[in-house]
Coordinates of C-alpha atoms and ligand atoms in Angstrom, one line a residue:
M27 CA 103.8 41.8 -18.2
L28 CA 107.0 42.6 -16.4
E29 CA 107.0 44.9 -13.4
R30 CA 108.3 48.3 -14.4
N31 CA 110.4 50.8 -12.6
K32 CA 108.0 53.6 -11.6
T33 CA 108.7 56.8 -13.5
R34 CA 106.8 60.1 -13.5
Q35 CA 104.6 60.7 -16.5
I36 CA 105.3 63.4 -19.0
R37 CA 103.5 64.3 -22.2
V38 CA 105.1 64.6 -25.6
G39 CA 102.4 66.0 -27.9
N40 CA 99.5 63.4 -27.6
V41 CA 101.8 60.7 -26.3
V42 CA 102.0 60.0 -22.6
M43 CA 105.5 58.7 -21.6
G44 CA 106.5 57.1 -18.3
G45 CA 104.5 55.8 -15.3
D46 CA 102.3 52.8 -16.5
S47 CA 101.8 54.1 -20.0
P48 CA 102.9 51.8 -22.8
I49 CA 106.6 51.8 -23.7
T50 CA 106.7 53.8 -26.9
I51 CA 108.7 53.1 -30.0
Q52 CA 110.5 55.9 -31.7
T53 CA 113.0 56.3 -34.6
M54 CA 114.7 59.0 -36.5
T55 CA 114.3 60.0 -40.2
N56 CA 117.3 59.8 -42.4
T57 CA 116.0 62.2 -45.0
N58 CA 117.3 65.7 -45.4
T59 CA 114.8 67.5 -43.1
A60 CA 114.9 70.5 -45.4
D61 CA 113.3 68.2 -48.0
T62 CA 109.9 68.3 -46.3
L63 CA 108.1 66.0 -48.8
A64 CA 110.7 63.2 -48.5
T65 CA 110.7 63.6 -44.8
I66 CA 106.9 63.5 -44.5
E67 CA 106.8 60.5 -46.8
Q68 CA 109.2 58.7 -44.6
I69 CA 107.3 59.7 -41.4
E70 CA 104.2 58.1 -43.0
D71 CA 106.1 54.8 -43.6
I72 CA 107.4 54.9 -40.0
Y73 CA 103.9 55.4 -38.7
K74 CA 102.5 52.5 -40.8
A75 CA 105.3 50.3 -39.4
G76 CA 104.3 51.1 -35.9
G77 CA 106.5 54.2 -35.0
E78 CA 104.8 56.3 -32.3
L79 CA 107.2 59.3 -32.2
V80 CA 109.7 60.5 -34.8
R81 CA 112.8 62.5 -34.5
V82 CA 114.2 64.6 -37.2
A83 CA 117.7 66.2 -37.4
V84 CA 117.7 70.0 -37.3
P85 CA 121.2 71.0 -38.2
D86 CA 120.6 74.4 -39.7
E87 CA 118.1 77.1 -40.7
D88 CA 116.9 75.3 -43.8
A89 CA 115.8 72.4 -41.6
V90 CA 114.0 74.7 -39.3
K91 CA 112.0 76.2 -42.2
G92 CA 110.4 72.9 -43.1
L93 CA 109.4 71.9 -39.6
R94 CA 106.0 73.7 -39.5
E95 CA 104.9 71.7 -42.6
I96 CA 106.4 68.5 -41.1
T97 CA 104.8 68.8 -37.7
K98 CA 101.4 69.6 -39.2
A99 CA 101.5 66.6 -41.6
S100 CA 103.0 64.1 -39.2
P101 CA 100.6 61.5 -37.6
V102 CA 102.9 61.2 -34.7
P103 CA 104.7 63.8 -32.4
V104 CA 107.8 65.2 -34.0
I105 CA 111.0 65.7 -32.0
A106 CA 113.7 68.1 -33.1
D107 CA 117.3 66.8 -32.7
I108 CA 119.5 69.7 -32.0
H109 CA 123.3 69.8 -31.3
F110 CA 125.4 72.9 -30.7
H111 CA 123.0 75.6 -31.7
H112 CA 120.5 76.5 -29.0
E113 CA 118.9 79.1 -31.2
L114 CA 117.8 76.2 -33.5
A115 CA 116.0 74.7 -30.6
L116 CA 114.2 77.9 -29.8
K117 CA 113.1 78.2 -33.4
A118 CA 112.1 74.5 -33.6
I119 CA 109.7 75.1 -30.7
D120 CA 108.2 77.9 -32.6
Q121 CA 107.6 75.6 -35.5
G122 CA 105.4 73.2 -33.4
V123 CA 107.7 70.3 -32.4
A124 CA 106.5 68.3 -29.4
K125 CA 109.9 67.7 -28.0
V126 CA 113.5 68.7 -28.4
R127 CA 116.4 66.4 -28.0
I128 CA 119.5 68.3 -26.7
N129 CA 122.8 67.4 -25.4
P130 CA 123.4 70.0 -22.7
G131 CA 127.2 69.3 -22.9
N132 CA 127.4 70.8 -26.4
L133 CA 124.8 73.6 -26.2
G134 CA 127.3 76.3 -25.2
G135 CA 126.7 76.8 -21.5
K136 CA 124.1 76.8 -18.8
E137 CA 122.5 80.1 -19.9
K138 CA 121.6 78.7 -23.3
L139 CA 120.2 75.5 -21.7
L140 CA 118.0 77.6 -19.6
Q141 CA 116.7 79.7 -22.5
V142 CA 115.7 76.4 -24.2
A143 CA 114.0 75.1 -21.0
E144 CA 112.2 78.4 -20.6
K145 CA 110.8 78.4 -24.1
A146 CA 110.0 74.7 -23.9
G147 CA 108.1 75.3 -20.6
E148 CA 106.1 78.2 -22.1
N149 CA 105.0 76.0 -25.0
G150 CA 104.4 72.7 -23.2
V151 CA 107.3 71.1 -25.1
A152 CA 109.2 68.3 -23.5
L153 CA 113.1 68.0 -23.6
R154 CA 115.2 65.0 -23.9
I155 CA 118.4 65.4 -21.9
G156 CA 120.7 63.2 -24.0
V157 CA 124.1 62.8 -22.3
N158 CA 126.9 61.9 -24.5
A159 CA 130.3 60.5 -23.5
A160 CA 132.0 62.7 -26.1
S161 CA 130.9 66.0 -24.4
L162 CA 131.2 65.2 -20.6
E163 CA 132.3 68.0 -18.4
K164 CA 136.0 68.1 -17.7
D165 CA 135.7 67.8 -13.9
I166 CA 133.5 64.7 -14.3
L167 CA 135.9 63.2 -16.8
Q168 CA 138.8 63.7 -14.3
G169 CA 136.8 62.6 -11.3
Y170 CA 135.7 59.4 -12.8
Q171 CA 138.8 58.7 -14.9
G172 CA 137.0 58.8 -18.3
D173 CA 133.6 58.3 -19.7
S174 CA 132.5 55.4 -17.5
P175 CA 128.7 54.6 -16.9
S176 CA 129.1 56.5 -13.5
A177 CA 130.5 59.5 -15.3
L178 CA 127.5 59.6 -17.7
V179 CA 125.1 59.3 -14.8
K180 CA 126.8 62.0 -12.8
S181 CA 126.6 64.4 -15.8
A182 CA 122.9 63.6 -16.4
V183 CA 121.9 64.0 -12.8
R184 CA 123.7 67.4 -12.7
H185 CA 121.7 68.7 -15.7
V186 CA 118.5 67.3 -14.3
H187 CA 119.0 69.1 -10.9
Y188 CA 120.0 72.3 -12.7
L189 CA 116.7 72.2 -14.8
E190 CA 114.7 71.3 -11.6
K191 CA 116.1 74.2 -9.7
F192 CA 114.8 76.4 -12.6
G193 CA 111.4 74.7 -12.3
F194 CA 111.5 72.6 -15.4
Y195 CA 110.4 68.9 -15.0
N196 CA 109.0 68.0 -18.5
M197 CA 111.9 65.8 -19.4
V198 CA 113.2 62.4 -20.6
I199 CA 116.7 61.3 -20.0
S200 CA 119.1 59.2 -22.2
L201 CA 122.7 58.2 -21.8
K202 CA 124.7 57.5 -25.0
A203 CA 126.8 54.4 -24.7
S204 CA 127.5 52.2 -27.7
D205 CA 127.8 48.8 -26.1
A206 CA 125.2 46.7 -24.3
P207 CA 127.0 46.2 -21.0
A208 CA 127.8 49.8 -20.6
T209 CA 124.3 50.8 -21.6
F210 CA 122.8 48.4 -19.0
Q211 CA 125.1 49.6 -16.2
A212 CA 124.5 53.3 -17.0
Y213 CA 120.7 53.1 -17.0
S214 CA 120.6 50.9 -14.0
L215 CA 122.6 53.5 -12.1
L216 CA 120.6 56.4 -13.5
A217 CA 117.2 54.8 -12.4
R218 CA 118.4 55.0 -8.8
E219 CA 119.0 58.7 -9.1
V220 CA 116.0 60.2 -11.1
D221 CA 112.4 59.3 -11.7
Y222 CA 112.1 60.8 -15.2
P223 CA 111.1 58.6 -18.1
L224 CA 114.1 56.9 -19.6
H225 CA 114.8 56.9 -23.4
I226 CA 116.7 53.6 -23.9
G227 CA 118.7 52.2 -26.8
V228 CA 122.2 51.1 -27.7
T229 CA 123.4 53.9 -29.9
E230 CA 125.1 53.3 -33.3
A231 CA 124.5 49.6 -32.7
G232 CA 125.7 48.7 -36.2
P233 CA 124.5 47.2 -39.5
Y234 CA 121.2 45.4 -39.5
Y235 CA 122.2 41.9 -38.3
R236 CA 124.8 42.8 -35.7
G237 CA 123.0 45.9 -34.6
T238 CA 119.8 43.9 -34.1
V239 CA 121.6 41.5 -31.9
K240 CA 123.3 44.3 -29.9
S241 CA 120.0 46.2 -29.5
A242 CA 118.1 43.1 -28.4
V243 CA 120.7 42.4 -25.7
G244 CA 121.0 46.0 -24.5
I245 CA 117.3 47.1 -24.7
G246 CA 116.1 43.6 -23.9
S247 CA 118.1 43.4 -20.7
L248 CA 116.9 46.8 -19.6
L249 CA 113.3 46.0 -20.3
M250 CA 113.6 42.7 -18.4
A251 CA 115.0 44.7 -15.4
G252 CA 111.8 47.0 -15.6
L253 CA 113.7 49.9 -17.1
G254 CA 112.8 52.1 -20.1
D255 CA 109.8 54.2 -21.1
T256 CA 110.6 54.8 -24.8
V257 CA 112.8 52.8 -27.1
R258 CA 114.9 53.6 -30.2
V259 CA 116.7 50.9 -32.0
S260 CA 119.6 52.5 -33.8
L261 CA 120.7 50.6 -36.9
T262 CA 122.6 51.3 -40.1
A263 CA 119.3 50.4 -41.9
S264 CA 116.1 52.2 -42.6
P265 CA 114.0 53.7 -39.8
V266 CA 111.2 51.4 -40.8
E267 CA 113.5 48.4 -40.0
E268 CA 114.4 50.1 -36.7
V269 CA 110.7 50.3 -35.8
K270 CA 110.0 46.7 -36.8
T271 CA 113.0 45.5 -34.7
A272 CA 111.9 47.6 -31.7
R273 CA 108.4 45.9 -31.9
L274 CA 110.0 42.5 -31.9
I275 CA 112.3 43.3 -29.0
L276 CA 109.4 44.8 -26.9
Q277 CA 107.2 41.8 -27.6
A278 CA 110.1 39.3 -27.0
A279 CA 110.8 40.9 -23.7
G280 CA 107.1 40.7 -22.7
A281 CA 106.9 44.5 -22.5
R282 CA 104.2 44.9 -25.2
V283 CA 102.0 42.8 -27.4
F284 CA 101.6 43.7 -31.1
G285 CA 100.0 40.5 -32.4
P286 CA 100.8 36.8 -32.8
E287 CA 104.2 35.5 -32.3
L288 CA 105.7 33.0 -34.7
I289 CA 107.4 30.0 -33.5
S290 CA 109.4 27.8 -35.9
C291 CA 111.7 24.9 -35.4
P292 CA 115.4 25.1 -36.3
T293 CA 114.9 21.9 -38.4
C294 CA 117.0 18.8 -38.2
G295 CA 117.4 15.5 -40.0
R296 CA 113.8 14.6 -39.4
C297 CA 112.5 17.6 -41.3
E298 CA 110.1 16.7 -44.1
I299 CA 109.0 20.2 -45.3
D300 CA 110.6 23.5 -46.3
V301 CA 110.2 25.2 -43.0
P302 CA 111.9 28.6 -43.8
N303 CA 109.7 29.0 -46.8
L304 CA 106.5 28.0 -45.0
A305 CA 107.4 30.2 -42.0
A306 CA 107.8 33.2 -44.2
K307 CA 104.4 32.6 -45.7
V308 CA 102.8 32.0 -42.3
E309 CA 104.4 35.1 -40.9
A310 CA 102.8 37.2 -43.8
L311 CA 99.5 35.5 -43.0
I312 CA 99.5 36.5 -39.4
A313 CA 101.0 40.0 -39.8
S314 CA 97.7 41.8 -39.7
K315 CA 96.2 39.8 -36.8
E316 CA 95.9 41.5 -33.4
Y317 CA 95.6 38.6 -30.9
P318 CA 98.6 37.5 -28.9
W319 CA 98.5 34.0 -30.3
K320 CA 101.5 31.7 -30.6
I321 CA 101.5 30.2 -34.1
A322 CA 104.0 27.3 -34.9
V323 CA 105.7 26.1 -38.0
M324 CA 107.4 22.8 -37.3
G325 CA 109.4 20.5 -39.6
C326 CA 108.0 17.1 -38.9
V327 CA 104.9 15.4 -37.7
V328 CA 106.5 13.0 -35.2
N329 CA 107.9 15.7 -33.0
G330 CA 106.5 19.0 -34.1
P331 CA 103.1 19.2 -32.6
G332 CA 104.4 17.9 -29.3
E333 CA 107.4 20.3 -29.3
A334 CA 105.0 23.2 -30.0
R335 CA 102.2 22.2 -27.6
N336 CA 102.2 25.8 -26.1
S337 CA 101.1 27.2 -29.4
H338 CA 97.5 28.1 -30.2
L339 CA 97.8 26.8 -33.7
G340 CA 100.5 25.1 -35.7
V341 CA 101.3 23.6 -39.0
T342 CA 103.6 20.8 -40.1
G343 CA 103.4 18.1 -42.7
T344 CA 105.0 15.7 -45.2
P345 CA 105.7 16.3 -48.9
R346 CA 102.1 15.2 -49.6
Q347 CA 100.1 16.1 -46.5
G348 CA 99.6 19.3 -44.5
I349 CA 98.8 19.0 -40.9
I350 CA 97.3 21.6 -38.5
F351 CA 97.5 21.1 -34.8
K352 CA 96.1 23.1 -31.8
H353 CA 97.9 23.0 -28.5
G354 CA 99.9 20.0 -29.6
E355 CA 96.8 17.9 -30.9
I356 CA 96.4 17.3 -34.6
I357 CA 93.0 18.7 -35.7
R358 CA 93.2 18.6 -39.5
R359 CA 95.0 16.8 -42.4
V360 CA 94.8 18.4 -45.7
P361 CA 96.5 18.1 -49.1
R362 CA 100.0 19.7 -48.8
E363 CA 99.1 22.5 -51.3
S364 CA 96.0 23.5 -49.2
L365 CA 97.9 23.9 -45.9
L366 CA 98.0 27.7 -46.0
E367 CA 94.3 28.0 -46.9
A368 CA 93.4 25.7 -44.1
L369 CA 95.5 27.6 -41.6
Q370 CA 93.7 30.7 -42.8
E371 CA 90.4 29.2 -42.0
E372 CA 91.5 28.1 -38.6
L373 CA 92.9 31.6 -37.8
S374 CA 89.5 33.0 -38.7
N375 CA 87.8 30.4 -36.4
L376 CA 90.3 31.4 -33.6
E377 CA 89.5 35.1 -34.3
S378 CA 85.7 34.5 -34.1
A379 CA 86.2 32.7 -30.8
E380 CA 88.3 35.5 -29.3
S381 CA 85.8 38.2 -30.3
G382 CA 82.9 36.1 -29.1
I383 CA 81.2 36.0 -32.6
Ligands
SF4_417 FE1 113.5 18.4 -36.0 FE2 111.0 17.9 -36.1 FE3 111.9 19.2 -34.0 FE4 111.8 20.4 -36.3 S1 110.1 19.7 -35.1 S2 113.6 20.3 -35.0 S3 112.2 18.8 -37.7 S4 112.4 17.1 -34.6

């Protein structure tokens, strides 16, 4: 595992964030929060996909009314996302949310921010201070000639110090930048200034394919630098896809392990089998496994096993024969149509060996 920047620990419901606790995955529902049944249903799907916290938009009183039912039914802590209306934040806390995400720049002044912090403090509720380039203070915009990463950091630190003076420390910080280099720069600067847990992500990263790449670069580079305590991938796609993408990024960055990793070759002129199709089937086969194995799907017998010698198990073959290899050595040859069945058996053997059965 990578060495992480040391942050203080805070609690969001039953989830501990920061310090050496696991980097959590969160996402945001895209249902109408006032439609409590649809929102609860989506939260269930998010939870099943691996979401560990969920944020819901609270734009009006109708959304607030459903929060009690949502927070009671949710298997993960619920975060209220509030803009402009501090009174909605106060009411959301009364409805049992574990955290409130606010942008102090659009809340209507310091007094209102303090009212929210006071109520949050009384109820053991955490706050996310989410600084957004669109609502930076005028003096900061002038002083830094625009919404540069330094300007975002300056604004965040100002809000943090203000809340600290008031005696409020139960917070997570995020900076809203929509490209990967600016995100990296901003969080790197912020980590030198505060020790609160960092909520990282590239905001509005884009449609699935483009947004996944942008998020992987932005979040991945921060994780590799040891930064980040909770992650949100922000895609124009379902929250379930966001959670799945976040898990893959965390695992690829060596920050968490959620199960086996699939390795598959890019194929070339030596390829003798349908690698994409076989890889999809193997991926489904290992989806429920918990051990951090590397499982390979390679296109040819001559090079495949050797190229994937780091894998715990691998498959390759010819149109007629299926081959299973372990750490680069061929261990079984089976009829091509029995390859998946044979792999399943070898995975079970591996599982037994891991669990000492
Ligand atoms: Fe090509 Fe074989 Fe390597 Fe796949 S494993 S890229 S088919 S040489």
